[in-house]
Amino acid sequence: MVTACTRVGRGGAGSMAAWVRLRAGLPTLLQECFHSNRLVGEYRKTEHAAAVKIQSWFRGCRVRAYIRYLNKMMIVIQKWWRGYRGRKHFRKMLKTAYFIMKMNFYNEMAVRIQKRWRGYYIRKYIHNYYTLKKYLEAVSLNNEIVRKELEEFAEMKEKEKEKKDLERKEKKKDHQARKMHYLLSTEQIPGVFNSPFRASPDSMELRLQKAKPLSHKHQQIKENLTQETSDFPSCTSSWTFPTVQPLPPIARQKPQGPFRDTAEVLLQRYKPLEPTLRVATSINSLEKAREEMKREEWRNRIHDNEFLPFSSCQKNQKYDPLINSSSKYGQITYGIKHFREEHHEKWVANKDFETVLPPIDLFDRHGKTYSRAGQIV
Amino acid sequence: MSQRQVLQVFEQYQRARTQFVQTVAELAARPQNIETLQNAGVMSLLRPLLLDVVPTIQQTAALALGRLANYNDDLAEAVVKGDILPQLVYSLAEQNRFYKKAAAFVLRAVGKHSPQLAQAIVDCGALDTLVICLEDFDPGVKEAASWALGYIARHNSELSQAVVDAGAVPLLVLCILEPEIALKRIAASALSDISKHSPELAQTVVDAGAIAHLAQMILNPDAKLKRQVLSALSQIAKHSVDLAEMVVEAEIFPVVLTCLKDSDEYVKKNAATLIREIAKHTPELSQLIVNAGGIAAVIDCIGNCKGNVRLPGIMMLGYVAAHSENLAMAVIISKGVPQLSICLSEEQEDHIKAAAAWALGQIGRHTPEHARAVAVINVLPVLLSLYMETESSEDLQVKTKKALKNILQKCTYLPALEPLLHDAPPNILKYVIGQFSKVLPHDSKARRLFVTSGGLKKVQEIKAEPGSLLQEYINTINNCYPEEIVRYYSPGYSEALLERVENYQPVL
């Protein structure tokens, strides 16, 4: 329509023609307008859709590119982070593995120590085979000894019992013989136990010969040691006072006069000697003790060659004399020949001191040098 | 009538009374007369004579009463019911020694039958008077009083406590020190009866210083005294470890071992009882006894005796072996096991056999060495036969089963197990098979012997439930042998072979 109008606008002269042309185009104008609008409208949608599509695609590309970029950055960050985490975890694992290895090692070493210790301890204290064996041997030995001793004891008891029985029988026979003393054989009549047809008289006959007739007055009291305590109390012996020490003799008349008590005097007179230690030791005790010591040493020695060397490595060693006692001219005599200074010109007599046991001052101080037998008690 | 005639009547009466009472006393000494006397009403006649003027009649009447009451408990009850006891107790305090002896005899005769009668005696206040009698000078009176106290205390611990509360124990200990043997015996027996009921009573006796004196008297040659002394010491020692240690500290070992060789049977029995009561408390006390050579002495004593006298010795060995394996080994090397097996076979009484079986079980249960020592002497078949016998008492069966079980669980000595394989019932058999299954996998000679002796054949014949322990053992044994041998010995193999022969088609 616009073009039509412009065409009309330019050509004033030709404006009528233009207007005719325009009017001629009028019915189609509407259709053209309508169509062009419609087309536009139709195409608008598709074009719009296409434009949207293009734009969306482009935006999409942009966004995707952005996202891809972001993704890459993310990957980098995460890669580093995960690497860090993984290494940390690995270090931890390594540490624990090392620790476990050490503990295993320690455990094994501890097991070794404990194995030895337990074996030792149990074998020594809890179940010591060798002491147990020795103990059992000792027990069986002890048993043998006990058995033997008990057998001896039993035999001894048996013998005692037999002896007692025999004695009792003898006593009984003797008592019977004493009671039947009248059955003794005489010159005229041979007794019951001495039959003329026998070679030798019976033992009873011999007993009868030895027996003294029993007198009626002194009946022997039978001992009731084996009485049965079944019915009535058997302690039928009469009661006695408990035995005490015999009383001292009744004192005699004291002798008249200023006399001391006889007992005291006798005590004093017959008081035993109480020598002091100094008096009691013999004068030769020192020499005797020395000799005793020498004898003991001689006894305990294996051989009498004193000062034999005990190893042959010192056989050929030369003797090194002491520095102190050696001088330019050989050994000095001090320490070997004499130990103290002696001035012979100052001596009073030629004799040496006599060796006597020195007195013990403590005893002398208390005046007990001699015994008190003879002094008044 | 003249005075003389009057007096003559009284004299006649007195003579008649005396004669009557003396004759009754003599007749009462014989048991066959007592029924007749009782039927004739002698109790009611004797009662007034107890209150007679003449002392001799009183004493003889009391003696006659005592003999009657001694005979049986009906008469003793009649004495109690007839109110005679208070009169006796009253006159006990006052009269002379003969009467005291007779009255104490009556109290003893009444008190010995039952706890109720003894309680009746305690109730009428007799204990205090009896204790006063213990302080008397005459040893006969002391003996009668302590005898009565002993019989009263014998029944139960309340009566014993009553006797102790009356203050009898220190006086009894003094009685033991007296020179008369009969008095010592009775006092020792009374102390034994007092201390047997409870630890407190035994402690009271020990606190009075009895142990030292009793221990000294073990050396006395009188056999009956030794019986009582050993019995008293064993009653004291049986209650607790402390009391047993106190008895041991009195240095009774090794003197007690000489008592085991005494000629009197009961001395041996009581000595063995004493040692058993000491040994059963702790391993240390058993060790002490072993070190003193007690085991050898006891074993010899068992060998010399027969019957019930052996029982405490057998139990002592069982107790010693039960404490520890070293002690059990000590019993074994002292040659205790052959002796115990002899007891097991020889004795007739079931309780002694049960004790021997128990002792063997205690010895053999510790280690294979111990079980071997027990099995070597072939005692296992004896135990098995005792277990299987229907005549054995239940106690014997239980003990033999336990002993077998204990020994079999440790026994690796196969030649002794073989006879058991053939005879044993299933509950014992599983232990036997169990032991075989433990030993056979490791010992090739034993395997060979097992086959040749017919053991494998027997094992195949055993029917066992699948999944049970017995089946497992049988499988273990079968796995020790190649399959052909097992199949060869399985039952019915010959039939299977013959069937194969029948079905065989010969290849021409």
XYZ file of N, CA, C and O in Angstrom, chain A residues 59-138:
320
model
N 22.571 -19.764 22.817
C 22.725 -19.602 24.270
C 23.182 -20.889 24.906
O 24.049 -20.876 25.797
N 22.520 -21.932 24.331
C 22.902 -23.230 24.856
C 24.368 -23.502 24.669
O 25.044 -23.985 25.582
N 24.847 -23.199 23.468
C 26.266 -23.396 23.232
C 27.078 -22.615 24.215
O 28.070 -23.115 24.782
N 26.684 -21.399 24.403
C 27.462 -20.554 25.301
C 27.484 -21.150 26.708
O 28.538 -21.262 27.352
N 26.256 -21.494 27.102
C 26.181 -22.042 28.468
C 26.966 -23.330 28.577
O 27.687 -23.582 29.557
N 26.898 -24.129 27.576
C 27.603 -25.405 27.600
C 29.094 -25.176 27.645
O 29.825 -25.833 28.404
N 29.457 -24.190 26.827
C 30.884 -23.910 26.867
C 31.276 -23.473 28.266
O 32.300 -23.907 28.826
N 30.405 -22.658 28.843
C 30.722 -22.179 30.184
C 30.780 -23.335 31.166
O 31.659 -23.446 32.010
N 29.791 -24.169 31.002
C 29.736 -25.313 31.911
C 30.931 -26.224 31.721
O 31.518 -26.745 32.694
N 31.289 -26.408 30.491
C 32.448 -27.251 30.231
C 33.669 -26.664 30.891
O 34.488 -27.343 31.518
N 33.735 -25.345 30.772
C 34.862 -24.679 31.387
C 34.854 -24.894 32.894
O 35.855 -25.256 33.496
N 33.626 -24.699 33.442
C 33.508 -24.882 34.878
C 33.886 -26.289 35.265
O 34.578 -26.527 36.263
N 33.358 -27.219 34.447
C 33.659 -28.616 34.707
C 35.142 -28.872 34.765
O 35.658 -29.536 35.664
N 35.831 -28.345 33.826
C 37.270 -28.579 33.783
C 37.917 -28.038 35.031
O 38.752 -28.686 35.682
N 37.489 -26.857 35.408
C 38.069 -26.281 36.631
C 37.767 -27.134 37.849
O 38.628 -27.387 38.718
N 36.485 -27.609 37.867
C 36.080 -28.474 38.968
C 36.933 -29.710 39.052
O 37.365 -30.129 40.125
N 37.154 -30.258 37.846
C 37.954 -31.487 37.813
C 39.321 -31.240 38.387
O 39.854 -32.040 39.175
N 39.869 -30.109 37.991
C 41.217 -29.848 38.499
C 41.204 -29.764 40.009
O 42.024 -30.381 40.713
N 40.228 -28.969 40.508
C 40.197 -28.804 41.978
C 40.015 -30.136 42.661
O 40.728 -30.508 43.604
N 39.042 -30.874 42.144
C 38.734 -32.147 42.800
C 39.893 -33.111 42.691
O 40.183 -33.867 43.605
N 40.571 -33.053 41.522
C 41.719 -33.941 41.379
C 42.736 -33.673 42.444
O 43.212 -34.564 43.146
N 43.046 -32.432 42.631
C 44.043 -32.110 43.657
C 43.561 -32.491 45.046
O 44.321 -33.030 45.870
N 42.284 -32.172 45.295
C 41.770 -32.479 46.626
C 41.797 -33.965 46.915
O 42.225 -34.390 47.995
N 41.363 -34.732 45.926
C 41.334 -36.168 46.151
C 42.722 -36.746 46.302
O 42.942 -37.667 47.090
N 43.625 -36.120 45.497
C 44.987 -36.601 45.654
C 45.486 -36.354 47.075
O 46.080 -37.241 47.735
N 45.202 -35.180 47.564
C 45.617 -34.844 48.933
C 45.020 -35.811 49.947
O 45.722 -36.357 50.814
N 43.693 -36.008 49.791
C 43.027 -36.912 50.743
C 43.616 -38.323 50.682
O 43.857 -38.975 51.690
N 43.861 -38.755 49.427
C 44.363 -40.116 49.263
C 45.734 -40.278 49.883
O 46.040 -41.252 50.570
N 46.572 -39.288 49.728
C 47.915 -39.384 50.271
C 47.870 -39.364 51.780
O 48.605 -40.092 52.459
N 46.950 -38.503 52.259
C 46.825 -38.489 53.728
C 46.409 -39.873 54.254
O 46.982 -40.409 55.202
N 45.411 -40.445 53.583
C 44.932 -41.772 53.999
C 46.028 -42.813 53.906
O 46.195 -43.661 54.781
N 46.792 -42.690 52.848
C 47.880 -43.640 52.679
C 48.893 -43.523 53.798
O 49.379 -44.524 54.348
N 49.179 -42.276 54.169
C 50.163 -42.096 55.238
C 49.661 -42.715 56.535
O 50.405 -43.364 57.283
N 48.323 -42.485 56.739
C 47.738 -43.105 57.958
C 47.849 -44.611 57.909
O 48.255 -45.269 58.876
N 47.479 -45.201 56.757
C 47.540 -46.650 56.617
C 48.938 -47.139 56.845
O 49.181 -48.165 57.465
N 49.868 -46.363 56.326
C 51.260 -46.766 56.475
C 51.657 -46.783 57.938
O 52.301 -47.719 58.421
N 51.184 -45.706 58.609
C 51.525 -45.637 60.035
C 50.954 -46.827 60.791
O 51.634 -47.467 61.601
N 49.669 -47.134 60.545
C 49.074 -48.251 61.274
C 49.754 -49.567 60.897
O 49.984 -50.420 61.754
N 50.070 -49.714 59.616
C 50.717 -50.969 59.223
C 52.060 -51.117 59.907
O 52.421 -52.204 60.398
N 52.767 -49.994 60.015
C 54.057 -50.038 60.696
C 53.895 -50.391 62.157
O 54.635 -51.197 62.733
N 52.881 -49.743 62.740
C 52.602 -50.014 64.159
C 52.264 -51.475 64.374
O 52.759 -52.126 65.302
N 51.400 -52.000 63.510
C 51.014 -53.410 63.641
C 52.232 -54.306 63.474
O 52.424 -55.287 64.210
N 53.087 -53.953 62.534
C 54.277 -54.760 62.339
C 55.136 -54.757 63.588
O 55.613 -55.798 64.065
N 55.292 -53.558 64.174
C 56.108 -53.482 65.393
C 55.486 -54.295 66.511
O 56.172 -55.050 67.210
N 54.153 -54.142 66.664
C 53.492 -54.883 67.743
C 53.629 -56.374 67.541
O 53.856 -57.125 68.486
N 53.499 -56.828 66.311
C 53.670 -58.260 66.058
C 55.055 -58.715 66.454
O 55.240 -59.767 67.064
N 56.014 -57.854 66.083
C 57.381 -58.218 66.433
C 57.555 -58.300 67.953
O 58.116 -59.262 68.488
N 57.020 -57.257 68.636
C 57.147 -57.275 70.092
C 56.436 -58.478 70.685
O 56.938 -59.116 71.622
N 55.240 -58.752 70.138
C 54.505 -59.904 70.659
C 55.319 -61.172 70.501
O 55.398 -62.000 71.399
N 55.915 -61.307 69.337
C 56.687 -62.536 69.145
C 57.846 -62.610 70.113
O 58.120 -63.664 70.700
N 58.511 -61.491 70.291
C 59.632 -61.508 71.235
C 59.149 -61.790 72.642
O 59.764 -62.543 73.401
N 57.967 -61.157 72.983
C 57.424 -61.412 74.321
C 57.056 -62.871 74.467
O 57.270 -63.480 75.523
N 56.499 -63.452 73.401
C 56.158 -64.879 73.467
C 57.409 -65.693 73.709
O 57.405 -66.633 74.514
N 58.489 -65.312 73.051
C 59.713 -66.100 73.267
C 60.171 -66.024 74.714
O 60.549 -67.014 75.323
N 60.142 -64.758 75.234
C 60.594 -64.603 76.620
C 59.688 -65.358 77.565
O 60.149 -66.094 78.456
N 58.371 -65.168 77.331
C 57.443 -65.822 78.246
C 57.547 -67.317 78.139
O 57.419 -68.029 79.131
N 57.781 -67.831 76.939
C 57.914 -69.277 76.758
C 59.045 -69.799 77.625
O 58.902 -70.760 78.365
N 60.201 -69.106 77.523
C 61.343 -69.567 78.314
C 61.069 -69.471 79.795
O 61.366 -70.363 80.576
N 60.502 -68.278 80.172
C 60.279 -68.060 81.598
C 59.298 -69.063 82.155
O 59.520 -69.632 83.215
N 58.176 -69.273 81.421
C 57.192 -70.205 81.947
C 57.754 -71.606 82.038
O 57.509 -72.321 83.009
N 58.519 -71.968 81.003
C 59.096 -73.306 81.062
C 60.000 -73.439 82.284
O 59.907 -74.406 83.058
N 60.851 -72.420 82.475
C 61.777 -72.466 83.608
C 61.033 -72.510 84.933
O 61.298 -73.336 85.800
N 60.071 -71.581 85.075
C 59.382 -71.456 86.352
C 58.619 -72.714 86.695
O 58.691 -73.227 87.804
N 57.906 -73.238 85.721
C 57.105 -74.432 86.012
C 58.015 -75.611 86.275
O 57.795 -76.386 87.187
N 59.080 -75.709 85.513
C 59.950 -76.852 85.729
C 60.679 -76.735 87.045
O 61.087 -77.743 87.612
N 60.860 -75.488 87.506
C 61.594 -75.394 88.770
C 60.692 -75.400 89.983
O 60.999 -76.045 90.974
N 59.565 -74.673 89.915
C 58.779 -74.508 91.129
C 57.492 -75.308 91.146
O 57.090 -75.809 92.159
N 56.797 -75.368 89.998
C 55.470 -75.991 90.056
C 55.602 -77.504 89.932
O 55.071 -78.243 90.719
N 56.322 -77.951 88.940
C 56.366 -79.392 88.722
C 57.803 -79.772 88.428
O 58.163 -80.006 87.281
N 58.598 -79.837 89.484
C 60.010 -80.124 89.306
C 60.187 -81.629 89.262
O 60.088 -82.310 90.283
N 60.437 -82.155 88.089
C 60.459 -83.598 87.911
C 61.518 -84.252 88.781
O 61.273 -85.283 89.415
N 62.696 -83.625 88.818
C 63.795 -84.287 89.521
C 63.616 -84.263 91.017
O 63.888 -85.239 91.704
N 63.115 -83.119 91.551
C 62.862 -83.139 93.002
C 61.720 -84.076 93.329
O 61.743 -84.729 94.365
N 60.731 -84.130 92.443
C 59.642 -85.070 92.696
C 60.165 -86.492 92.729
O 59.815 -87.299 93.592
N 61.055 -86.786 91.777
C 61.612 -88.141 91.744
C 62.404 -88.421 93.025
O 62.251 -89.469 93.642
N 63.221 -87.430 93.404
C 64.010 -87.624 94.616
C 63.109 -87.784 95.826
O 63.340 -88.625 96.693
N 62.054 -86.945 95.840
C 61.136 -87.017 96.971
C 60.489 -88.384 97.055
O 60.391 -88.992 98.119
N 60.050 -88.889 95.899
C 59.394 -90.191 95.928
C 60.382 -91.282 96.333
O 60.029 -92.213 97.058
N 61.618 -91.160 95.866
C 62.612 -92.145 96.313
C 62.814 -92.052 97.826
O 62.893 -93.077 98.513
N 62.879 -90.792 98.304
C 63.053 -90.630 99.755
C 61.875 -91.207 100.511
O 62.044 -91.834 101.563
